[in-house]
Amino acid sequence: MSRTQKTGLAGSSSGPDAKKSQKRQTVLRRSGLLACVCALSFITAHLIMVLTRLLPLEDARLKTDLGGMVIAALVPMLVLAGFAGRRHSWGLILGVVVCASIALASILPS
Amino acid sequence: MRETLRVHMGWLHSWVGFLAGLLLVLVFASGTLAVFDTEITQWMQPEVSLTHSTTLTPAALQAAAQAVQAEEQKGLSAFLTLPSDRDPVLQVLHYDGYEFVGTALESTTGALVPARETAGGQFFYNFHFSLRGGNQPGVQIVTFLGFCLLVAIGSGLVIHIKALWPDLILFRPFGPRPRAWLDAHLLAGVLFLPFILFMGYTGTAIHARVLLPAQPGLPRIMAGRTRKKKPYPRGVFYRRGHYRRLLRPSSRRPVRFCKVRMAI
């Protein structure tokens, strides 16, 4: 029988590993969330650009310029909102709702 | 560490700002130099005298027209830039995919100015918006970096929104080094926030269409497929009006093209 007594501090060697793994998990989760949010935002932006073709304007360049102005403001907002809203994933839900509404608007006949 | 909103956005601000900033610093520096593109070109072409008169003569215009014709015969799309106080020579330029290059003529005699070949300030102008990578992927990369800049600005605002005013007057250059650098970062960021925001927004909006073109992806693929279909049957007469209507680029459904074609 070993004379050394267990003090209950045996977990001290696995502490840094657990911390490291937890940190890795956090970074992975954040990166995944960012990738999802970016993908949703870019799909939304693309659909908006497609939607601008239906605008009743003569000049096609004017339409794309208008679309560019809208998406340059919207994409960073969507990315930030999607990344910030973690409680109940409301950020992701907001992104999906916006994307779905734009998709619906481009599918429905004008 | 507790995962608060500030910590969460701080991570985004750090990584997006750092990774995009590696290239954005080049874009900013070349953009600053591109403001003085004409002056840089003049500095690099000392043969071109800046004391010319800016008044045009018929002889100069005739020489310019001949130069334009010569360029057109080479298959280049040339154009004229008239002399001004800033740039007192008559120039016949064309776009070579990177810069506007061409010959310089004296505005009074139309004589060719023997200037050395250099991109001059045009190099920085082109580098500023495309990193000299052309429309694809150069402009696309810079536009994407513009989006990253806007995200970094937004996340920075979320982090420091409570301390925007105190940060404006807080600078501790003799404190610990990280503190001093952070103070400098906050001071510069808050002071120049409107400028950075507007430059980032306008730069991104100008070329947003290159990153996300206004063409639906699926119908474009379908159009590519329909083009490979079997040729028209022989002996069928197609009216020109129908062709024009069916083949116009604004037609949104290329699939319909086949159906109508068969109906005729």
Tab-separated table of C-alpha atoms in Angstrom:
chain	number	residue	atom	x	y	z
A	1	MET	CA	0.000	0.000	0.000
A	2	SER	CA	1.354	3.314	-0.913
A	3	ARG	CA	2.205	5.585	1.965
A	4	THR	CA	1.582	8.704	-0.010
A	5	GLN	CA	-1.733	10.183	0.788
A	6	LYS	CA	-3.989	11.560	-1.840
A	7	THR	CA	-4.699	15.166	-1.099
A	8	GLY	CA	-7.419	15.683	-3.624
A	9	LEU	CA	-5.222	18.041	-5.660
A	10	ALA	CA	-4.449	15.439	-8.281
A	11	GLY	CA	-6.406	17.422	-10.850
A	12	SER	CA	-3.804	20.174	-10.778
A	13	SER	CA	-1.846	18.511	-13.623
A	14	SER	CA	-4.925	18.216	-15.832
A	15	GLY	CA	-6.012	21.788	-15.072
A	16	PRO	CA	-4.096	23.552	-17.842
A	17	ASP	CA	-5.170	20.907	-20.353
A	18	ALA	CA	-8.798	21.358	-19.454
A	19	LYS	CA	-8.402	25.098	-19.659
A	20	LYS	CA	-6.682	24.813	-23.025
A	21	SER	CA	-9.350	22.517	-24.381
A	22	GLN	CA	-12.053	24.843	-23.094
A	23	LYS	CA	-10.328	27.756	-24.792
A	24	ARG	CA	-10.069	25.798	-28.031
A	25	GLN	CA	-13.738	24.957	-27.808
A	26	THR	CA	-14.592	28.632	-27.314
A	27	VAL	CA	-12.476	29.709	-30.272
A	28	LEU	CA	-13.961	26.988	-32.468
A	29	ARG	CA	-17.480	27.961	-31.444
A	30	ARG	CA	-16.772	31.628	-32.177
A	31	SER	CA	-15.181	30.835	-35.528
A	32	GLY	CA	-18.099	28.604	-36.504
A	33	LEU	CA	-20.590	31.270	-35.539
A	34	LEU	CA	-18.652	33.891	-37.494
A	35	ALA	CA	-18.492	31.653	-40.576
A	36	CYS	CA	-22.241	30.967	-40.431
A	37	VAL	CA	-23.065	34.632	-39.958
A	38	CYS	CA	-20.747	35.689	-42.795
A	39	ALA	CA	-22.240	33.089	-45.145
A	40	LEU	CA	-25.783	34.208	-44.327
A	41	SER	CA	-24.872	37.868	-44.758
A	42	PHE	CA	-23.219	37.271	-48.115
A	43	ILE	CA	-26.181	35.239	-49.381
A	44	THR	CA	-28.488	38.045	-48.246
A	45	ALA	CA	-26.293	40.636	-49.965
A	46	HIS	CA	-26.248	38.601	-53.179
A	47	LEU	CA	-30.031	38.293	-53.130
A	48	ILE	CA	-30.340	42.044	-52.585
A	49	MET	CA	-28.095	42.677	-55.589
A	50	VAL	CA	-30.256	40.336	-57.671
A	51	LEU	CA	-33.365	42.090	-56.375
A	52	THR	CA	-32.068	45.491	-57.476
A	53	ARG	CA	-32.444	44.361	-61.104
A	54	LEU	CA	-36.198	44.615	-60.645
A	55	LEU	CA	-36.067	48.295	-59.671
A	56	PRO	CA	-37.925	50.571	-62.092
A	57	LEU	CA	-34.820	52.489	-63.157
A	58	GLU	CA	-33.559	52.941	-66.709
A	59	ASP	CA	-29.850	52.676	-66.040
A	60	ALA	CA	-28.639	49.207	-65.002
A	61	ARG	CA	-25.496	50.714	-63.482
A	62	LEU	CA	-27.610	52.925	-61.242
A	63	LYS	CA	-29.411	49.857	-59.956
A	64	THR	CA	-26.205	48.038	-59.050
A	65	ASP	CA	-24.783	51.203	-57.476
A	66	LEU	CA	-27.869	51.475	-55.309
A	67	GLY	CA	-27.586	47.800	-54.386
A	68	GLY	CA	-23.899	48.299	-53.552
A	69	MET	CA	-24.717	51.180	-51.228
A	70	VAL	CA	-27.345	49.113	-49.446
A	71	ILE	CA	-25.221	46.000	-48.989
A	72	ALA	CA	-22.126	47.957	-47.908
A	73	ALA	CA	-24.194	49.207	-44.984
A	74	LEU	CA	-26.193	46.035	-44.368
A	75	VAL	CA	-23.549	43.298	-44.446
A	76	PRO	CA	-21.406	44.650	-41.548
A	77	MET	CA	-24.583	45.281	-39.536
A	78	LEU	CA	-25.808	41.725	-40.123
A	79	VAL	CA	-22.409	40.242	-39.271
A	80	LEU	CA	-22.198	42.242	-36.051
A	81	ALA	CA	-25.786	41.520	-35.026
A	82	GLY	CA	-25.421	37.831	-35.839
A	83	PHE	CA	-22.176	37.552	-33.923
A	84	ALA	CA	-23.365	39.577	-30.947
A	85	GLY	CA	-26.743	37.893	-30.452
A	86	ARG	CA	-25.806	34.706	-28.638
A	87	ARG	CA	-28.646	34.415	-26.153
A	88	HIS	CA	-31.142	31.986	-27.691
A	89	SER	CA	-29.133	32.496	-30.932
A	90	TRP	CA	-31.210	35.541	-31.780
A	91	GLY	CA	-28.413	36.853	-33.997
A	92	LEU	CA	-28.459	33.798	-36.216
A	93	ILE	CA	-32.257	33.774	-36.233
A	94	LEU	CA	-32.261	37.426	-37.285
A	95	GLY	CA	-29.866	36.620	-40.133
A	96	VAL	CA	-32.001	33.710	-41.303
A	97	VAL	CA	-35.183	35.805	-41.134
A	98	VAL	CA	-33.630	38.646	-43.149
A	99	CYS	CA	-32.207	36.216	-45.707
A	100	ALA	CA	-35.544	34.396	-46.021
A	101	SER	CA	-37.474	37.649	-46.448
A	102	ILE	CA	-35.163	38.856	-49.191
A	103	ALA	CA	-35.335	35.449	-50.893
A	104	LEU	CA	-39.126	35.550	-50.693
A	105	ALA	CA	-39.180	39.071	-52.102
A	106	SER	CA	-37.057	38.009	-55.053
A	107	ILE	CA	-39.145	34.904	-55.740
A	108	LEU	CA	-42.590	36.481	-55.468
A	109	PRO	CA	-43.839	38.148	-58.654
A	110	SER	CA	-43.731	41.942	-58.504
B	1	MET	CA	-13.167	34.595	-18.115
B	2	ARG	CA	-16.844	35.425	-18.257
B	3	GLU	CA	-18.081	35.577	-21.822
B	4	THR	CA	-19.549	39.058	-21.898
B	5	LEU	CA	-20.537	40.982	-25.019
B	6	ARG	CA	-17.400	43.133	-24.759
B	7	VAL	CA	-15.133	40.077	-24.573
B	8	HIS	CA	-16.973	38.455	-27.477
B	9	MET	CA	-16.765	41.546	-29.664
B	10	GLY	CA	-13.184	42.185	-28.526
B	11	TRP	CA	-12.157	38.846	-30.034
B	12	LEU	CA	-13.828	39.774	-33.333
B	13	HIS	CA	-12.289	43.252	-33.290
B	14	SER	CA	-8.790	41.901	-32.620
B	15	TRP	CA	-8.723	39.143	-35.191
B	16	VAL	CA	-10.626	40.821	-38.005
B	17	GLY	CA	-8.722	44.051	-37.403
B	18	PHE	CA	-5.340	42.336	-37.316
B	19	LEU	CA	-5.771	40.029	-40.298
B	20	ALA	CA	-7.482	42.582	-42.538
B	21	GLY	CA	-5.181	45.330	-41.269
B	22	LEU	CA	-2.119	43.563	-42.675
B	23	LEU	CA	-3.339	44.366	-46.192
B	24	LEU	CA	-5.428	47.413	-45.347
B	25	VAL	CA	-2.346	49.331	-44.275
B	26	LEU	CA	-1.016	48.935	-47.841
B	27	VAL	CA	-4.349	50.101	-49.246
B	28	PHE	CA	-4.357	53.154	-46.965
B	29	ALA	CA	-0.753	54.081	-47.761
B	30	SER	CA	-1.210	53.718	-51.520
B	31	GLY	CA	-4.504	55.642	-51.342
B	32	THR	CA	-2.754	58.516	-49.610
B	33	LEU	CA	-0.089	58.560	-52.320
B	34	ALA	CA	-2.693	58.204	-55.076
B	35	VAL	CA	-4.109	61.610	-54.128
B	36	PHE	CA	-0.885	63.053	-55.572
B	37	ASP	CA	-0.710	60.714	-58.586
B	38	THR	CA	-0.243	63.499	-61.159
B	39	GLU	CA	2.493	65.147	-59.132
B	40	ILE	CA	4.314	61.831	-58.621
B	41	THR	CA	4.148	61.161	-62.372
B	42	GLN	CA	5.545	64.614	-63.082
B	43	TRP	CA	8.323	64.027	-60.550
B	44	MET	CA	9.188	60.753	-62.268
B	45	GLN	CA	9.126	62.380	-65.723
B	46	PRO	CA	11.389	65.416	-65.371
B	47	GLU	CA	11.577	65.716	-69.184
B	48	VAL	CA	8.020	67.060	-69.254
B	49	SER	CA	8.189	70.788	-68.670
B	50	LEU	CA	5.534	72.182	-66.377
B	51	THR	CA	5.808	75.721	-67.715
B	52	HIS	CA	3.801	75.065	-70.888
B	53	SER	CA	0.793	77.151	-71.749
B	54	THR	CA	-2.507	75.333	-71.298
B	55	THR	CA	-4.112	76.901	-74.388
B	56	LEU	CA	-4.726	74.448	-77.204
B	57	THR	CA	-3.891	75.133	-80.837
B	58	PRO	CA	-5.379	73.474	-83.949
B	59	ALA	CA	-1.979	71.999	-84.754
B	60	ALA	CA	-1.834	70.282	-81.360
B	61	LEU	CA	-5.340	68.925	-81.759
B	62	GLN	CA	-4.490	67.644	-85.228
B	63	ALA	CA	-1.428	65.857	-83.850
B	64	ALA	CA	-3.525	64.417	-81.035
B	65	ALA	CA	-6.135	63.148	-83.513
B	66	GLN	CA	-3.409	61.410	-85.514
B	67	ALA	CA	-2.042	59.852	-82.332
B	68	VAL	CA	-5.510	58.603	-81.381
B	69	GLN	CA	-5.958	57.109	-84.860
B	70	ALA	CA	-2.593	55.375	-84.591
B	71	GLU	CA	-3.618	53.886	-81.261
B	72	GLU	CA	-6.973	52.789	-82.675
B	73	GLN	CA	-5.194	51.021	-85.530
B	74	LYS	CA	-3.257	49.062	-82.926
B	75	GLY	CA	-6.595	47.957	-81.503
B	76	LEU	CA	-6.353	50.146	-78.394
B	77	SER	CA	-9.204	52.267	-77.105
B	78	ALA	CA	-7.477	55.646	-76.742
B	79	PHE	CA	-8.774	58.941	-75.426
B	80	LEU	CA	-7.528	62.490	-74.858
B	81	THR	CA	-6.902	64.373	-71.638
B	82	LEU	CA	-6.818	68.099	-72.139
B	83	PRO	CA	-4.124	70.270	-70.556
B	84	SER	CA	-4.879	71.918	-67.221
B	85	ASP	CA	-3.000	73.958	-64.650
B	86	ARG	CA	-2.175	70.771	-62.752
B	87	ASP	CA	-1.065	68.820	-65.825
B	88	PRO	CA	-0.189	71.209	-68.698
B	89	VAL	CA	0.393	68.629	-71.474
B	90	LEU	CA	-2.025	67.058	-73.928
B	91	GLN	CA	-2.122	63.314	-73.410
B	92	VAL	CA	-3.303	60.422	-75.556
B	93	LEU	CA	-3.959	57.601	-73.139
B	94	HIS	CA	-5.230	54.055	-73.110
B	95	TYR	CA	-5.823	51.582	-70.303
B	96	ASP	CA	-3.383	48.668	-70.311
B	97	GLY	CA	-5.237	46.682	-67.671
B	98	TYR	CA	-3.384	48.363	-64.826
B	99	GLU	CA	-2.701	52.019	-65.620
B	100	PHE	CA	-3.624	54.744	-68.087
B	101	VAL	CA	-0.509	55.017	-70.256
B	102	GLY	CA	0.254	56.776	-73.495
B	103	THR	CA	2.066	59.676	-75.109
B	104	ALA	CA	2.336	63.297	-74.029
B	105	LEU	CA	2.093	66.132	-76.565
B	106	GLU	CA	2.881	69.800	-76.197
B	107	SER	CA	-0.367	71.738	-76.081
B	108	THR	CA	0.845	74.538	-78.378
B	109	THR	CA	2.846	72.758	-81.087
B	110	GLY	CA	1.594	69.201	-80.779
B	111	ALA	CA	5.166	67.939	-80.688
B	112	LEU	CA	5.806	64.660	-78.937
B	113	VAL	CA	7.333	65.097	-75.478
B	114	PRO	CA	10.122	62.519	-75.109
B	115	ALA	CA	9.154	61.372	-71.615
B	116	ARG	CA	10.460	58.162	-70.101
B	117	GLU	CA	8.045	55.264	-69.719
B	118	THR	CA	6.786	55.003	-66.169
B	119	ALA	CA	3.541	54.218	-64.419
B	120	GLY	CA	4.279	57.034	-61.986
B	121	GLY	CA	1.483	57.878	-59.591
B	122	GLN	CA	-0.910	55.632	-61.525
B	123	PHE	CA	0.809	52.667	-59.910
B	124	PHE	CA	-0.421	53.752	-56.467
B	125	TYR	CA	-3.874	54.588	-57.815
B	126	ASN	CA	-4.267	51.092	-59.241
B	127	PHE	CA	-2.691	49.440	-56.211
B	128	HIS	CA	-5.096	51.295	-53.931
B	129	PHE	CA	-8.240	49.659	-55.268
B	130	SER	CA	-6.993	46.387	-56.769
B	131	LEU	CA	-3.568	45.573	-55.294
B	132	ARG	CA	-2.581	45.350	-58.983
B	133	GLY	CA	-4.577	42.137	-59.225
B	134	GLY	CA	-7.122	43.230	-61.826
B	135	ASN	CA	-10.861	43.122	-61.389
B	136	GLN	CA	-10.707	39.521	-60.234
B	137	PRO	CA	-9.409	38.850	-57.663
B	138	GLY	CA	-7.743	42.208	-56.894
B	139	VAL	CA	-10.816	44.430	-56.565
B	140	GLN	CA	-12.730	41.589	-54.923
B	141	ILE	CA	-10.061	41.204	-52.229
B	142	VAL	CA	-9.964	44.938	-51.529
B	143	THR	CA	-13.779	45.108	-51.342
B	144	PHE	CA	-13.804	42.171	-48.948
B	145	LEU	CA	-11.185	43.976	-46.860
B	146	GLY	CA	-13.492	47.001	-46.881
B	147	PHE	CA	-16.251	44.857	-45.382
B	148	CYS	CA	-13.771	43.608	-42.762
B	149	LEU	CA	-12.841	47.215	-41.949
B	150	LEU	CA	-16.495	48.105	-41.423
B	151	VAL	CA	-16.987	45.067	-39.171
B	152	ALA	CA	-13.886	46.024	-37.161
B	153	ILE	CA	-15.142	49.600	-36.795
B	154	GLY	CA	-18.567	48.383	-35.679
B	155	SER	CA	-17.163	45.947	-33.138
B	156	GLY	CA	-14.770	48.616	-31.854
B	157	LEU	CA	-17.707	50.941	-31.365
B	158	VAL	CA	-19.584	48.274	-29.392
B	159	ILE	CA	-16.554	47.761	-27.150
B	160	HIS	CA	-15.850	51.423	-26.462
B	161	ILE	CA	-19.247	53.044	-26.797
B	162	LYS	CA	-19.422	53.765	-23.057
B	163	ALA	CA	-16.018	55.428	-22.991
B	164	LEU	CA	-16.015	57.280	-26.296
B	165	TRP	CA	-15.805	60.736	-24.711
B	166	PRO	CA	-13.252	59.897	-21.953
B	167	ASP	CA	-11.072	58.094	-24.526
B	168	LEU	CA	-10.956	61.280	-26.557
B	169	ILE	CA	-8.932	63.119	-23.894
B	170	LEU	CA	-7.081	60.215	-22.292
B	171	PHE	CA	-3.503	59.570	-23.314
B	172	ARG	CA	-0.808	58.126	-21.019
B	173	PRO	CA	2.392	57.974	-23.083
B	174	PHE	CA	4.595	57.364	-20.043
B	175	GLY	CA	2.524	54.548	-18.605
B	176	PRO	CA	3.201	50.867	-19.250
B	177	ARG	CA	3.870	50.242	-22.927
B	178	PRO	CA	0.694	48.238	-23.757
B	179	ARG	CA	-1.378	50.879	-21.985
B	180	ALA	CA	0.295	53.681	-23.956
B	181	TRP	CA	-0.266	51.891	-27.277
B	182	LEU	CA	-3.888	51.151	-26.386
B	183	ASP	CA	-4.443	54.798	-25.461
B	184	ALA	CA	-2.918	55.889	-28.768
B	185	HIS	CA	-5.128	53.385	-30.628
B	186	LEU	CA	-8.255	54.604	-28.852
B	187	LEU	CA	-7.382	58.257	-29.316
B	188	ALA	CA	-6.720	57.857	-33.046
B	189	GLY	CA	-9.725	55.573	-33.494
B	190	VAL	CA	-12.153	57.896	-31.765
B	191	LEU	CA	-10.781	61.112	-33.292
B	192	PHE	CA	-10.755	59.837	-36.868
B	193	LEU	CA	-13.824	57.621	-36.567
B	194	PRO	CA	-16.039	59.669	-38.967
B	195	PHE	CA	-13.311	59.775	-41.612
B	196	ILE	CA	-12.443	56.080	-41.390
B	197	LEU	CA	-16.115	55.141	-41.378
B	198	PHE	CA	-16.946	57.205	-44.458
B	199	MET	CA	-13.856	56.204	-46.382
B	200	GLY	CA	-14.473	52.532	-45.588
B	201	TYR	CA	-18.154	52.761	-46.484
B	202	THR	CA	-17.746	54.658	-49.755
B	203	GLY	CA	-14.810	52.533	-50.883
B	204	THR	CA	-16.770	49.359	-50.233
B	205	ALA	CA	-19.981	50.656	-51.827
B	206	ILE	CA	-18.195	51.723	-55.035
B	207	HIS	CA	-16.949	48.219	-55.820
B	208	ALA	CA	-19.545	46.096	-54.009
B	209	ARG	CA	-20.947	44.978	-57.359
B	210	VAL	CA	-17.632	43.334	-58.242
B	211	LEU	CA	-17.729	41.157	-55.121
B	212	LEU	CA	-21.426	40.354	-55.423
B	213	PRO	CA	-22.544	40.805	-59.036
B	214	ALA	CA	-26.238	41.352	-59.714
B	215	GLN	CA	-26.639	38.112	-61.620
B	216	PRO	CA	-28.633	35.200	-60.289
B	217	GLY	CA	-26.386	32.151	-59.900
B	218	LEU	CA	-28.801	29.356	-60.828
B	219	PRO	CA	-30.259	30.850	-64.035
B	220	ARG	CA	-26.723	31.648	-65.206
B	221	ILE	CA	-25.802	27.980	-64.864
B	222	MET	CA	-29.034	27.042	-66.632
B	223	ALA	CA	-28.194	29.455	-69.440
B	224	GLY	CA	-24.831	27.774	-69.840
B	225	ARG	CA	-26.559	24.404	-70.110
B	226	THR	CA	-29.171	25.511	-72.623
B	227	ARG	CA	-26.462	26.875	-74.903
B	228	LYS	CA	-25.100	23.357	-75.325
B	229	LYS	CA	-28.423	21.962	-76.520
B	230	LYS	CA	-28.939	20.663	-80.033
B	231	PRO	CA	-28.872	23.239	-82.876
B	232	TYR	CA	-31.936	24.613	-84.599
B	233	PRO	CA	-33.692	22.223	-86.968
B	234	ARG	CA	-33.076	22.987	-90.624
B	235	GLY	CA	-35.658	24.658	-92.795
B	236	VAL	CA	-37.256	26.676	-90.020
B	237	PHE	CA	-37.483	30.410	-90.586
B	238	TYR	CA	-36.940	32.719	-87.637
B	239	ARG	CA	-38.066	36.281	-87.745
B	240	ARG	CA	-35.427	38.874	-86.803
B	241	GLY	CA	-37.709	40.622	-84.350
B	242	HIS	CA	-38.135	37.437	-82.368
B	243	TYR	CA	-34.424	36.873	-82.246
B	244	ARG	CA	-33.800	40.327	-80.911
B	245	ARG	CA	-36.493	40.013	-78.299
B	246	LEU	CA	-35.454	36.566	-77.174
B	247	LEU	CA	-31.716	37.105	-77.118
B	248	ARG	CA	-31.661	40.434	-75.297
B	249	PRO	CA	-29.468	40.305	-72.172
B	250	SER	CA	-32.220	41.520	-69.850
B	251	SER	CA	-34.188	38.343	-70.436
B	252	ARG	CA	-34.359	36.781	-66.993
B	253	ARG	CA	-35.299	33.253	-67.955
B	254	PRO	CA	-33.079	31.685	-70.577
B	255	VAL	CA	-35.027	28.424	-70.320
B	256	ARG	CA	-38.066	30.138	-71.791
B	257	PHE	CA	-35.927	30.886	-74.848
B	258	CYS	CA	-36.006	27.236	-75.868
B	259	LYS	CA	-39.728	26.874	-75.380
B	260	VAL	CA	-40.604	29.923	-77.480
B	261	ARG	CA	-38.102	28.898	-80.115
B	262	MET	CA	-39.782	25.571	-80.572
B	263	ALA	CA	-43.210	27.219	-80.676
B	264	ILE	CA	-42.179	29.384	-83.622
